[in-house]
Short mmCIF file of C-alpha atoms in Angstrom, two decimals:
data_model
loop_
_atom_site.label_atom_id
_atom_site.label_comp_id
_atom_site.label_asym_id
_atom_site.label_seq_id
_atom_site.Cartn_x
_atom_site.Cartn_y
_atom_site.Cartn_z
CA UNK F 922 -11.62 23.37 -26.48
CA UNK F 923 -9.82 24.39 -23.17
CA UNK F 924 -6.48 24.36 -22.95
CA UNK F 925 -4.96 22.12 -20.55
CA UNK F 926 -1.63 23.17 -20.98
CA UNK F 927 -2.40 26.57 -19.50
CA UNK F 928 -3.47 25.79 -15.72
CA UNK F 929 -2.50 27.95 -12.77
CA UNK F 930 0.91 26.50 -11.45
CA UNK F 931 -0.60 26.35 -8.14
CA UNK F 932 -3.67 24.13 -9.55
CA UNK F 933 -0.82 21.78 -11.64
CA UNK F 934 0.89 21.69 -7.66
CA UNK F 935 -2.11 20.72 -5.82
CA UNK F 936 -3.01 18.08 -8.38
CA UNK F 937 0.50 16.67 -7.87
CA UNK F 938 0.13 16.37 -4.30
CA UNK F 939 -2.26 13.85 -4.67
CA UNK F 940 -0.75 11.66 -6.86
CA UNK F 941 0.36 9.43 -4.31
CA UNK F 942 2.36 6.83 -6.96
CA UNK F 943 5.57 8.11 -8.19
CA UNK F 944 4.41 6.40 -11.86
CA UNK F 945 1.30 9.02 -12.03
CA UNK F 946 3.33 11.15 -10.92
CA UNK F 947 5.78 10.38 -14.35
CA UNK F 948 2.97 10.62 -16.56
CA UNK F 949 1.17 13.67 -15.01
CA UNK F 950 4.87 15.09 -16.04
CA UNK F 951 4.74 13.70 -19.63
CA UNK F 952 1.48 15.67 -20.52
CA UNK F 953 3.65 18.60 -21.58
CA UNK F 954 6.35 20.89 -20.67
CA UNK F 955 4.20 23.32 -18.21
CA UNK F 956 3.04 20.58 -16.19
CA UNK F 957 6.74 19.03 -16.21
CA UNK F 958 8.07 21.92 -14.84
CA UNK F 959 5.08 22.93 -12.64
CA UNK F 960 6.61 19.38 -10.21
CA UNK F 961 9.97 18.23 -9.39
CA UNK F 962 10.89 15.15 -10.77
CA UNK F 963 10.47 12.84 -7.62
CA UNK F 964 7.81 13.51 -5.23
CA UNK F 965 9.21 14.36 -1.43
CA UNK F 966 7.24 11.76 -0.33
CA UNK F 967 8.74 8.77 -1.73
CA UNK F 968 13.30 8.76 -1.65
CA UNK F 969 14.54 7.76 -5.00
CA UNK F 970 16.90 5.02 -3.43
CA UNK F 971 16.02 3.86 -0.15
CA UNK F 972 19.35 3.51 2.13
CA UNK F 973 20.25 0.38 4.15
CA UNK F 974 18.66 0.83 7.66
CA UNK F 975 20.29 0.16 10.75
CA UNK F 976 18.88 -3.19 13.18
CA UNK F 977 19.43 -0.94 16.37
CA UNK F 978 16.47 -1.69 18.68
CA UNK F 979 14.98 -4.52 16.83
CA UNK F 980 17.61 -7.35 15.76
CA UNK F 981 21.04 -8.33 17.06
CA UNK F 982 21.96 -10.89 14.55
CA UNK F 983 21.71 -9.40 11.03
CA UNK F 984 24.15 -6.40 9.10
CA UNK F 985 21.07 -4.06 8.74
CA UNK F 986 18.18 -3.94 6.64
CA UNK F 987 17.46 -3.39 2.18
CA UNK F 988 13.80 -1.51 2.01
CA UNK F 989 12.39 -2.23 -1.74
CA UNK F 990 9.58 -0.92 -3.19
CA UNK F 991 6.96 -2.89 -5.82
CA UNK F 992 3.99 -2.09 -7.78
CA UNK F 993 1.00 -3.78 -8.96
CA UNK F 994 0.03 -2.63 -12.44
CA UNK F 995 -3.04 -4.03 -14.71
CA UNK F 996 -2.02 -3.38 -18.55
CA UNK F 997 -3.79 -2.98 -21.19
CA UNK F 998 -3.64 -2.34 -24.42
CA UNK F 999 -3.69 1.54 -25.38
CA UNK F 1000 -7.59 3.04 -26.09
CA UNK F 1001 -8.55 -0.57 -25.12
CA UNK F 1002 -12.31 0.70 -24.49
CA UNK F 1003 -12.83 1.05 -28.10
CA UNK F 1004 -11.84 -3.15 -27.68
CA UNK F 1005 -14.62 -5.51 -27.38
CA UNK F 1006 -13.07 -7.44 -24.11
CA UNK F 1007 -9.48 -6.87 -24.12
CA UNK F 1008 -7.20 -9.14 -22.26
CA UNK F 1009 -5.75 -7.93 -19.17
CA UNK F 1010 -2.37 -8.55 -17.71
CA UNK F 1011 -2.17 -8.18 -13.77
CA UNK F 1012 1.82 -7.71 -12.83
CA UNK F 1013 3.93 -6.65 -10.23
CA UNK F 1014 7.32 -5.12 -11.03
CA UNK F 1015 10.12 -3.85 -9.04
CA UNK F 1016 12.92 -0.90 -10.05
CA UNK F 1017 16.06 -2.38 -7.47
CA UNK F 1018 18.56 0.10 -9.54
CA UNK F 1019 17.12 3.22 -12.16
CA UNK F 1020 16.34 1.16 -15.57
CA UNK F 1021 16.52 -2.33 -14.59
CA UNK F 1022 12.95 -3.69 -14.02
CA UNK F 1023 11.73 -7.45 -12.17
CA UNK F 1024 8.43 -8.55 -13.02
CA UNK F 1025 6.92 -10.95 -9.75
CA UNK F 1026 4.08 -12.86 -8.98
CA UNK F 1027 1.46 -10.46 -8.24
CA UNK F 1028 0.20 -11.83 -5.22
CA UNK F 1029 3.60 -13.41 -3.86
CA UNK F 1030 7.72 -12.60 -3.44
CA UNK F 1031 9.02 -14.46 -6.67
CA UNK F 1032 10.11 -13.28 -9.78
CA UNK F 1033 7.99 -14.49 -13.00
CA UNK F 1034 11.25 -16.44 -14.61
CA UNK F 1035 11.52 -17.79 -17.29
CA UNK F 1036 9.68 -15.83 -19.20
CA UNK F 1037 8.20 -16.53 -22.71
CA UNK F 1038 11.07 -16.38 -25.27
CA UNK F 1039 9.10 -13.80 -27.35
CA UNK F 1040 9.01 -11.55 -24.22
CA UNK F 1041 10.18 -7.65 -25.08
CA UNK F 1042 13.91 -7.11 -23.12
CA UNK F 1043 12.70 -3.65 -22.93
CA UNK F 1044 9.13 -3.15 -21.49
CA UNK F 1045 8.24 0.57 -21.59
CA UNK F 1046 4.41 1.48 -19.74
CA UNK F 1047 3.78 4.35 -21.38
CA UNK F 1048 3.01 2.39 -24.09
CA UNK F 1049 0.23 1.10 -22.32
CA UNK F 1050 -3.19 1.25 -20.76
CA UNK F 1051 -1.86 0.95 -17.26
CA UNK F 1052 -3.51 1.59 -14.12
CA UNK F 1053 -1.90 0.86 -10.67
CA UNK F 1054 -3.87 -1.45 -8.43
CA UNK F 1055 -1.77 -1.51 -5.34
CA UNK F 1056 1.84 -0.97 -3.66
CA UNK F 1057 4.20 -2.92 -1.49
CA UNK F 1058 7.26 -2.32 0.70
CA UNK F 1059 9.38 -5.28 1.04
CA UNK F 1060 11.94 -5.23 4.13
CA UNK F 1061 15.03 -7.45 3.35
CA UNK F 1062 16.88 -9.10 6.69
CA UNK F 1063 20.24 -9.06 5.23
CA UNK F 1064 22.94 -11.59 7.18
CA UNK F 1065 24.82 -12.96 4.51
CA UNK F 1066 26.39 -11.72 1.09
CA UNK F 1067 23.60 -10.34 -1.05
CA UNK F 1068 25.93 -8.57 -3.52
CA UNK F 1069 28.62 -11.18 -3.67
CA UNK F 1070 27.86 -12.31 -8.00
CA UNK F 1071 26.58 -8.64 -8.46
CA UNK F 1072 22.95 -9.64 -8.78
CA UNK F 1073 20.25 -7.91 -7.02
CA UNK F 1074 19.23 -9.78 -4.32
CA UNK F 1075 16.57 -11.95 -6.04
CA UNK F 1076 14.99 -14.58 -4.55
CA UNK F 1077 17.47 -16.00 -1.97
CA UNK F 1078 16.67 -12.49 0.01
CA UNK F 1079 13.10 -13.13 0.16
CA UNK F 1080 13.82 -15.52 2.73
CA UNK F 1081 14.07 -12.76 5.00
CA UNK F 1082 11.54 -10.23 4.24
CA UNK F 1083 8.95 -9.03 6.33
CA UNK F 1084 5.74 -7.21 4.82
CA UNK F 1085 6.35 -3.09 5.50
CA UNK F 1086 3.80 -0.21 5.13
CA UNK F 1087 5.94 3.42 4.70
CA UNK F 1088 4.41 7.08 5.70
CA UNK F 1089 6.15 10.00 4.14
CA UNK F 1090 6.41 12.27 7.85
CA UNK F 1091 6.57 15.60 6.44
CA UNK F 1092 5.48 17.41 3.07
CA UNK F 1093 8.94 19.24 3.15
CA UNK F 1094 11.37 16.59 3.57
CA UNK F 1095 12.71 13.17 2.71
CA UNK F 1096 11.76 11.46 6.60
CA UNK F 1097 9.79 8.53 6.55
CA UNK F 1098 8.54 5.87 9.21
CA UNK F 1099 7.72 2.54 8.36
CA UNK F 1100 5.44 -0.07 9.92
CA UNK F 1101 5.67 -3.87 10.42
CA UNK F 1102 5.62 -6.87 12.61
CA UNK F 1103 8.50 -8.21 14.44
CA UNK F 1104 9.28 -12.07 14.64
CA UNK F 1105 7.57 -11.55 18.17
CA UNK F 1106 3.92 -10.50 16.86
CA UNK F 1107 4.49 -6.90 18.53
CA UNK F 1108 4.39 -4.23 15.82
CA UNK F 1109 8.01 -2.38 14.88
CA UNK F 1110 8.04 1.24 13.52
CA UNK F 1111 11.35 2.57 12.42
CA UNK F 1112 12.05 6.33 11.87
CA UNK F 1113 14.17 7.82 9.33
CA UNK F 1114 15.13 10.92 11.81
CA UNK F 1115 16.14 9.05 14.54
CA UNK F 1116 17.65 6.06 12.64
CA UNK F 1117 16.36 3.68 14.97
CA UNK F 1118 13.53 0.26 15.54
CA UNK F 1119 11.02 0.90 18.47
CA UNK F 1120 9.12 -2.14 19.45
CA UNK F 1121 5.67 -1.44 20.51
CA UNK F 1122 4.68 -3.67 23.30
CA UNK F 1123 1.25 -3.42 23.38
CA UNK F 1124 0.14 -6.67 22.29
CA UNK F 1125 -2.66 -8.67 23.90
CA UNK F 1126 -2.73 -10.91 20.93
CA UNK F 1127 -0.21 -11.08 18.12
CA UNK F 1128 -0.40 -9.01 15.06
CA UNK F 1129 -1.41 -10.66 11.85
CA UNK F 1130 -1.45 -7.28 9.04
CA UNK F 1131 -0.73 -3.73 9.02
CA UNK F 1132 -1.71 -1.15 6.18
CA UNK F 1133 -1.63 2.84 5.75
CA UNK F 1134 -4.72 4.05 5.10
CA UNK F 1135 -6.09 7.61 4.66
CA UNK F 1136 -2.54 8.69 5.86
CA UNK F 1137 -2.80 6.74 9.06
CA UNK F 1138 -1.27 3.41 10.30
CA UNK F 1139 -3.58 0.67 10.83
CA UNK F 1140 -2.66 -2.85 12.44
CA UNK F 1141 -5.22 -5.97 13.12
CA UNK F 1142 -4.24 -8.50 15.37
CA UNK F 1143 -5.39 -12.86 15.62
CA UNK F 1144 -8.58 -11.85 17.24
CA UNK F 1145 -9.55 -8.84 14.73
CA UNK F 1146 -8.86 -6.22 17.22
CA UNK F 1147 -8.10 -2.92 15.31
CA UNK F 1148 -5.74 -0.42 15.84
CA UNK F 1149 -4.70 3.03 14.75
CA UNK F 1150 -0.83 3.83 15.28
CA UNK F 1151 0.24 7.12 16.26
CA UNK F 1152 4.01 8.25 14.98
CA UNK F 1153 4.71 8.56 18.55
CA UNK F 1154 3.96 4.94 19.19
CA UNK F 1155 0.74 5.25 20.73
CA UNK F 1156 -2.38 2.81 19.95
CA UNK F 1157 -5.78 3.73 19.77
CA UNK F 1158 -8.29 1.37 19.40
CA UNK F 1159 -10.85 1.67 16.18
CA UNK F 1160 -12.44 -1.94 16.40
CA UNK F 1161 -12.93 -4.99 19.13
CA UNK F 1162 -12.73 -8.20 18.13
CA UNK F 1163 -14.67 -10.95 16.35
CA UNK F 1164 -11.97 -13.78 16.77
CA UNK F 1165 -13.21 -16.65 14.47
CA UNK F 1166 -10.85 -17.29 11.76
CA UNK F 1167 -7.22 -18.12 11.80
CA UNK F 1168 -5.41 -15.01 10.14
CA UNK F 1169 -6.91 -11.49 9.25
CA UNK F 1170 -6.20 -9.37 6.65
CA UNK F 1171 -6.31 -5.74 6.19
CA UNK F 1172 -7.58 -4.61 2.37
CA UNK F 1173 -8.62 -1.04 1.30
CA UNK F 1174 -11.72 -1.22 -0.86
CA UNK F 1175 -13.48 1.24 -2.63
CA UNK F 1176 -12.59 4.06 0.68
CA UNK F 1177 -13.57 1.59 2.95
CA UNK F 1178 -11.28 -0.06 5.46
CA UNK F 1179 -11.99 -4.30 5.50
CA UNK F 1180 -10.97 -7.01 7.83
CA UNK F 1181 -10.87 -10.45 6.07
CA UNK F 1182 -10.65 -13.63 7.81
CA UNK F 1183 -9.23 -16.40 6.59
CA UNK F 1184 -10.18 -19.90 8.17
CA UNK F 1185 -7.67 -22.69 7.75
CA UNK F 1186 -7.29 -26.35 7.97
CA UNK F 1187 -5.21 -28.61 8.33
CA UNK F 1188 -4.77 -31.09 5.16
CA UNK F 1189 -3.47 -34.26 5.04
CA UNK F 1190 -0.59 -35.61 2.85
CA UNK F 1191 -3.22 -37.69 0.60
CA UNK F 1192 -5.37 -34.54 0.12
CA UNK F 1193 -3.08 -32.35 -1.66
CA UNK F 1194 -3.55 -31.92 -5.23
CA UNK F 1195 0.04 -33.46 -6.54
CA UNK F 1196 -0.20 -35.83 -9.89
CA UNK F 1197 3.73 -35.73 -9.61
CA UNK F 1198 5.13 -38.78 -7.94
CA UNK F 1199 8.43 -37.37 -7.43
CA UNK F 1200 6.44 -34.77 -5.01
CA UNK F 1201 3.94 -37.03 -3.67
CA UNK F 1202 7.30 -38.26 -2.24
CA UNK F 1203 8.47 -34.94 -1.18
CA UNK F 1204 4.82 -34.26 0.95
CA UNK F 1205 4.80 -37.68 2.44
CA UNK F 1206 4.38 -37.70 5.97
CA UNK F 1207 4.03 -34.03 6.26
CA UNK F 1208 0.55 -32.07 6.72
CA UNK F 1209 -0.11 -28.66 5.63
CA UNK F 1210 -2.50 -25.70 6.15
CA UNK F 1211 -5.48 -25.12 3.67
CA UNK F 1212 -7.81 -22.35 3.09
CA UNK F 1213 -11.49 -23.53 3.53
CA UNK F 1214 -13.04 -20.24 3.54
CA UNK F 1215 -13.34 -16.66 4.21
CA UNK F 1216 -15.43 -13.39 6.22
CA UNK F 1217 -15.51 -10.43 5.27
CA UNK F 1218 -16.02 -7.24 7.66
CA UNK F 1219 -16.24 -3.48 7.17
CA UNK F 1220 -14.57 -1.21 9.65
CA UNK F 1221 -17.26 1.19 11.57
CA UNK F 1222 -14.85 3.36 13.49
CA UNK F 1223 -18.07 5.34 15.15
CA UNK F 1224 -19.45 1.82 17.29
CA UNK F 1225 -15.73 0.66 17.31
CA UNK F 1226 -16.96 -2.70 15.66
CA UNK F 1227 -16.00 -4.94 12.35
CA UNK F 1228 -19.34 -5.10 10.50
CA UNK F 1229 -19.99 -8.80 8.45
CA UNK F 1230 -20.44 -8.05 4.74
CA UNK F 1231 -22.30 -10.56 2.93
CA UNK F 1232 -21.18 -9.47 -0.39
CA UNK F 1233 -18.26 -7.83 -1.93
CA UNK F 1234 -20.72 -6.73 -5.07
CA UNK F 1235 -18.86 -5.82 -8.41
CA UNK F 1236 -15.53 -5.84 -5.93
CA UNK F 1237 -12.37 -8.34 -6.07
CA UNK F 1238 -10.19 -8.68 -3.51
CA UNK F 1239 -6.42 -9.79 -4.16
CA UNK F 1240 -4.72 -11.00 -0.39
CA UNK F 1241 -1.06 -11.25 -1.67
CA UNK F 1242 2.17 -11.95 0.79
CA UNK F 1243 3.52 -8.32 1.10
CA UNK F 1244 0.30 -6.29 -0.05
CA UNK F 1245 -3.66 -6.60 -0.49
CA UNK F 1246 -5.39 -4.39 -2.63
CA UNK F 1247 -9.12 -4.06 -4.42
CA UNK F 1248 -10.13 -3.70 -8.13
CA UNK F 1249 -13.63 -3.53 -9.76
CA UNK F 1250 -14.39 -6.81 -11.63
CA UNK F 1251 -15.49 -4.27 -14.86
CA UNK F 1252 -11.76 -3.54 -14.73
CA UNK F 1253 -10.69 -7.02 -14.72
CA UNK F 1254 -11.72 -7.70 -18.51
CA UNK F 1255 -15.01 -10.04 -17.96
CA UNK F 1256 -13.74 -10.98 -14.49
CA UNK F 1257 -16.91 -12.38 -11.88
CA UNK F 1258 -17.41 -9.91 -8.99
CA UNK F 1259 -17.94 -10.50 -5.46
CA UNK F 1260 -14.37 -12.95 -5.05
CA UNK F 1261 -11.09 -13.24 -3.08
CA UNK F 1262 -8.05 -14.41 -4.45
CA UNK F 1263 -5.20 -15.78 -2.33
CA UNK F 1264 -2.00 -17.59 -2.17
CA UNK F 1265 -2.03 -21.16 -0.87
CA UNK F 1266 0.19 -24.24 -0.48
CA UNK F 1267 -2.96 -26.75 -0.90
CA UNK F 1268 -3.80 -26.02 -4.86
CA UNK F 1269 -0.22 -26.87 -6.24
CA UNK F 1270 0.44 -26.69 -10.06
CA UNK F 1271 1.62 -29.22 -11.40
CA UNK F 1272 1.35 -27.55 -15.22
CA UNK F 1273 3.75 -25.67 -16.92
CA UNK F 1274 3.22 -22.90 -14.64
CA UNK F 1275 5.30 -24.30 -11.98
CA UNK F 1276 7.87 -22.75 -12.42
CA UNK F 1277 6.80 -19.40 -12.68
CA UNK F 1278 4.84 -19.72 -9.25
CA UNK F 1279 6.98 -21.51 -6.96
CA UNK F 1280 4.80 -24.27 -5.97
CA UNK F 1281 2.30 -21.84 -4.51
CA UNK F 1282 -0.24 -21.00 -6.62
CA UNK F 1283 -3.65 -18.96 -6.41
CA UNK F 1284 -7.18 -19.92 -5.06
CA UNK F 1285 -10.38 -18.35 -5.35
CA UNK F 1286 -12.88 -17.75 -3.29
CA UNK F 1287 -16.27 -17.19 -4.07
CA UNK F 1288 -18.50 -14.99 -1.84
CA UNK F 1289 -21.90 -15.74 -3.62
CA UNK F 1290 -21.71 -19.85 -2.85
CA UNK F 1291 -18.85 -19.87 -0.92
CA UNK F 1292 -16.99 -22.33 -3.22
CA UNK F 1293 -13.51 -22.57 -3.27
CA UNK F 1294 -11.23 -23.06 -6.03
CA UNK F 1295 -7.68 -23.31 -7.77
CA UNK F 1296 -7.71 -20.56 -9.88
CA UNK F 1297 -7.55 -22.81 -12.76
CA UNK F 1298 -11.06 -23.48 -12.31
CA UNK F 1299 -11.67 -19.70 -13.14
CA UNK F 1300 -10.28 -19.44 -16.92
CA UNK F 1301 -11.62 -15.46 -16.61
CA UNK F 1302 -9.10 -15.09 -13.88
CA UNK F 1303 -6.27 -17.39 -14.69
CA UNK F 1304 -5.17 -15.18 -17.82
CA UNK F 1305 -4.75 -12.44 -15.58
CA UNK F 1306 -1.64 -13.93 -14.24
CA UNK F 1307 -0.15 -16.21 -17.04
CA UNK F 1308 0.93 -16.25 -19.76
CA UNK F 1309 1.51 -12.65 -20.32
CA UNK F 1310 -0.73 -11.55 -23.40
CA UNK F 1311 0.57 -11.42 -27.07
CA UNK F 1312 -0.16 -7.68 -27.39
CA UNK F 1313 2.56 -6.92 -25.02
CA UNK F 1314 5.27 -8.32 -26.99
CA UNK F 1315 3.56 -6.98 -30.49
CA UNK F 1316 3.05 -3.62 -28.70
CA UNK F 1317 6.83 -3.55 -27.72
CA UNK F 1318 8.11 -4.92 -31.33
CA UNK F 1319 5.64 -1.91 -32.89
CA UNK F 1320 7.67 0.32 -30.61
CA UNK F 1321 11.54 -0.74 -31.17
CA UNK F 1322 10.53 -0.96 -35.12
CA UNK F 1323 9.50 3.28 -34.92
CA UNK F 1324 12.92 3.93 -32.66
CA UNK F 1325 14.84 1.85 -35.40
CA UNK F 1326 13.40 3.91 -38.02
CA UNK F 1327 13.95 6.87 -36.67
CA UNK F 1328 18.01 6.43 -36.07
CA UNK F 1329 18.59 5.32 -39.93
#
C-alpha cells in the first residue's frame, strides 16, 4: 500500500492550490503532519477577517461596508455509503468571529433559530460526512449601530445586504476585488488595492445576477444578455439575449455555465396559501409576486447564444438569495433529479416551521411536468432543510462523551 504521507512537497502544494474552500483546505491539513506543513494555514486567496470597506465611489449615506462569508455544506453521517439511504442535512453556516458558528437558511439570509433543544452547542464537521455544495459573500450596508449589545450583526443587518461574488487578484498576496449590483442595476466592483467602488456604466438593461466562474466574473442582465467582466472594468459580451422571463439567474452546474429564468406573477390577496387569520389580515389588500415557472439555458460562448435545456437530468438546482449552486440528486439521499428549488413569498408556512424560515419558504419546480410546488409536497426534499437529523446531535453527544473521558 502506497504511502500517502510521503508525496513530493511540490505535489502536496499544487494539490492545495486547488482547493478553492478554506474547509478542504482544513482537512487536506488534518491528513497528517507532512501535508500540514507542506500549506500554510490560510490559503492567500481567501483573508482570515475581512476589514470594513470604505463607500467611496458608490454610497454617500452609509459608515462603510461588513463583507461576510457563508458556506453551504450537505452532512452526513461518517462512512454513510455503507448506509442504506442515509438522511441528509443541507445547511449553511457562517464563522462572523474564529469559533463562533451561525447556522442559516440554506437558500435565504436568516438564521435557523430556535433550534431543537437537543441541538449539540458545539457542532464540530470533522465529525462528519461533509461535502461543500456552494459559497456566498454577503455585503452588509452598515448606517446604524451594529455592535451596540455586542451581538454580531444578525438579522437586523440583512436588511442591507447586497449579494457579492469575491476574486482573489494575485496568487502572492491578500488583494481581492469583489463584484455586485448597485441599487441602480449597474454592476459595482470594489478593489482591495485601491480601496475604492467603481460603478460600471454599461448597462442597456439592469443587472439581475453575477457569479465567478472558472476564475472569471460573469454578470446577466433582465433580458439574459451575458457578460464577462474584466478587473479593469471592461465588458465583453459571451451571450445575447432571450428576454422572456422576469429575473435570471446565474448557476454553475456540472462545468457548465446556466442562465435560469424565472417567470412571475402577480397573486392576489385570496390566492396566497395563509390558514392563519391573524395574517390573512396582515396580506389584505396587498398583492404579491409568484413563481409560475422556469427555463433553463446553457451558455455556448463559441455562437455567443443561451441554449434551452429541456432537462436538468440527475441535476438539482438550488436559486438561493445570496448564492445558487448545483448538486447531483444521488447526493441528495433519494432526492428526484431534474428540479429547481427557490425561495418565494407565495407558499407561506404556516407549520411549525415558521419560525425558522421567516415567512418565506421553498418551492419546487419540476422540469419533467413542469409542476410547481411548496416543498412540502416533496417529503424527499423537505428533510433536507428541517428538522436537522437525529444523528447530528447523537454524533456530537458520542463525541463530547470520548473528550469527557479522556480529561478524567
Amino acid at each position: 500500500m502506497a504511502d500517502w504521507s510521503k508525496l513530493p512537497k511540490d505535489l502536496l502544494e499544487e494539490i492545495a492550490r486547488r482547493l478553492e474552500s478554506a474547509f478542504y483546505l482544513l482537512r487536506f491539513r488534518s491528513v497528517c503532519s507532512s501535508w500540514r506543513s507542506s500549506v500554510t494555514s490560510r490559503p492567500r486567496r481567501l483573508p482570515g477577517r475581512f476589514p470594513f470597506l470604505t463607500n467611496h465611489g458608490i454610497c454617500a449615506t452609509s459608515l462603510g461596508f461588513h463583507l461576510s462569508q457563508r458556506s453551504i455544506f450537505l452532512m452526513g453521517l461518517p462512512n454513510s455509503r455503507n448506509q442504506r439511504d442515509p438522511d441528509r442535512w443541507l445547511v449553511k453556516i457562517e464563522e462572523d468571529v474564529p469559533g463562533r458558528m451561525h447556522l442559516l437558511n440554506p437558500l435565504s439570509r436568516f438564521q435557523l433559530k430556535p433550534l431543537p433543544e437537543a441541538f449539540p452547542k458545539v457542532l464540530d464537521l470533522s465529525k462528519f460526512s461533509v461535502f461543500e455544495l456552494g459559497g456566498e459573500f454577503v455585503l452588509h450596508y452598515v448606517h446604524f449601530r451594529p455592535f451596540g449589545n455586542g451581538n454580531s450583526l444578525g438579522d437586523d443587518g440583512n436588511l442591507y445586504m447586497e449579494k457579492v461574488v469575491f476574486m482573489c487578484s494575485g496568487s502572492e498576496s491578500n488583494d481581492f476585488v469583489l463584484l455586485t449590483i448597485h441599487v441602480s442595476g449597474k454592476l459595482a466592483m470594489f478593489k482591495s488595492e485601491d480601496k475604492r467602488w467603481t460603478i460600471i456604466h454599461d448597462m442597456p438593461s439592469p443587472y439581475d445576477d453575477v457569479i465567478m466562474f472558472k476564475g472569471q466574473f460573469y454578470a446577466v442582465d433582465g433580458t439574459g444578455r451575458s457578460v464577462t467582466v474584466g478587473l479593469n472594468s471592461n465588458l465583453s459580451l459571451v451571450a445575447n439575449p432571450v428576454f422572456g422571463g422576469d429575473k435570471k439567474f446565474l448557476v454553475e452546474s456540472s462545468g457548465e455555465l446556466l442562465v435560469v429564468d424565472m417567470y412571475l406573477s402577480i397573486a392576489a390577496p385570496g390566492d396566497l396559501d395563509v390558514d392563519d387569520e391573524v395574517l390573512q389580515m396582515q396580506f389584505s389588500g396587498c398583492l404579491t409576486e409568484r413563481t409560475v415557472r422556469f427555463e433553463v439555458f446553457k451558455l455556448d460562448r463559441e455562437g455567443k447564444k443561451l441554449v434551452e435545456m429541456k432537462s436538468l437530468g440527475d441535476r438539482v438546482l438550488f436559486l438561493g438569495d445570496d448564492c445558487t449552486f448545483s448538486a447531483s440528486a444521488s447526493q441528495l439521499s433519494g432526492c428526484k433529479g431534474n428540479c429547481i428549488l427557490f425561495t418565494d413569498n407565495f407558499f407561506y408556512m404556516g407549520s411549525e416551521e415558521e419560525c425558522v424560515f421567516k415567512a418565506r419558504d421553498i418551492g419546487v419546480f419540476d422540469l419533467d411536468d413542469g409542476g410547481i410546488a411548496p416543498l412540502s409536497d416533496y417529503p424527499e426534499y423537505s428533510k433536507l432543510f428541517w428538522p436537522p437529523p437525529d444523528w447530528v446531535a447523537s454524533t456530537t453527544s458520542e463525541v463530547q462523551t470520548q473528550l469527557e473521558e479522556l480529561a478524567i
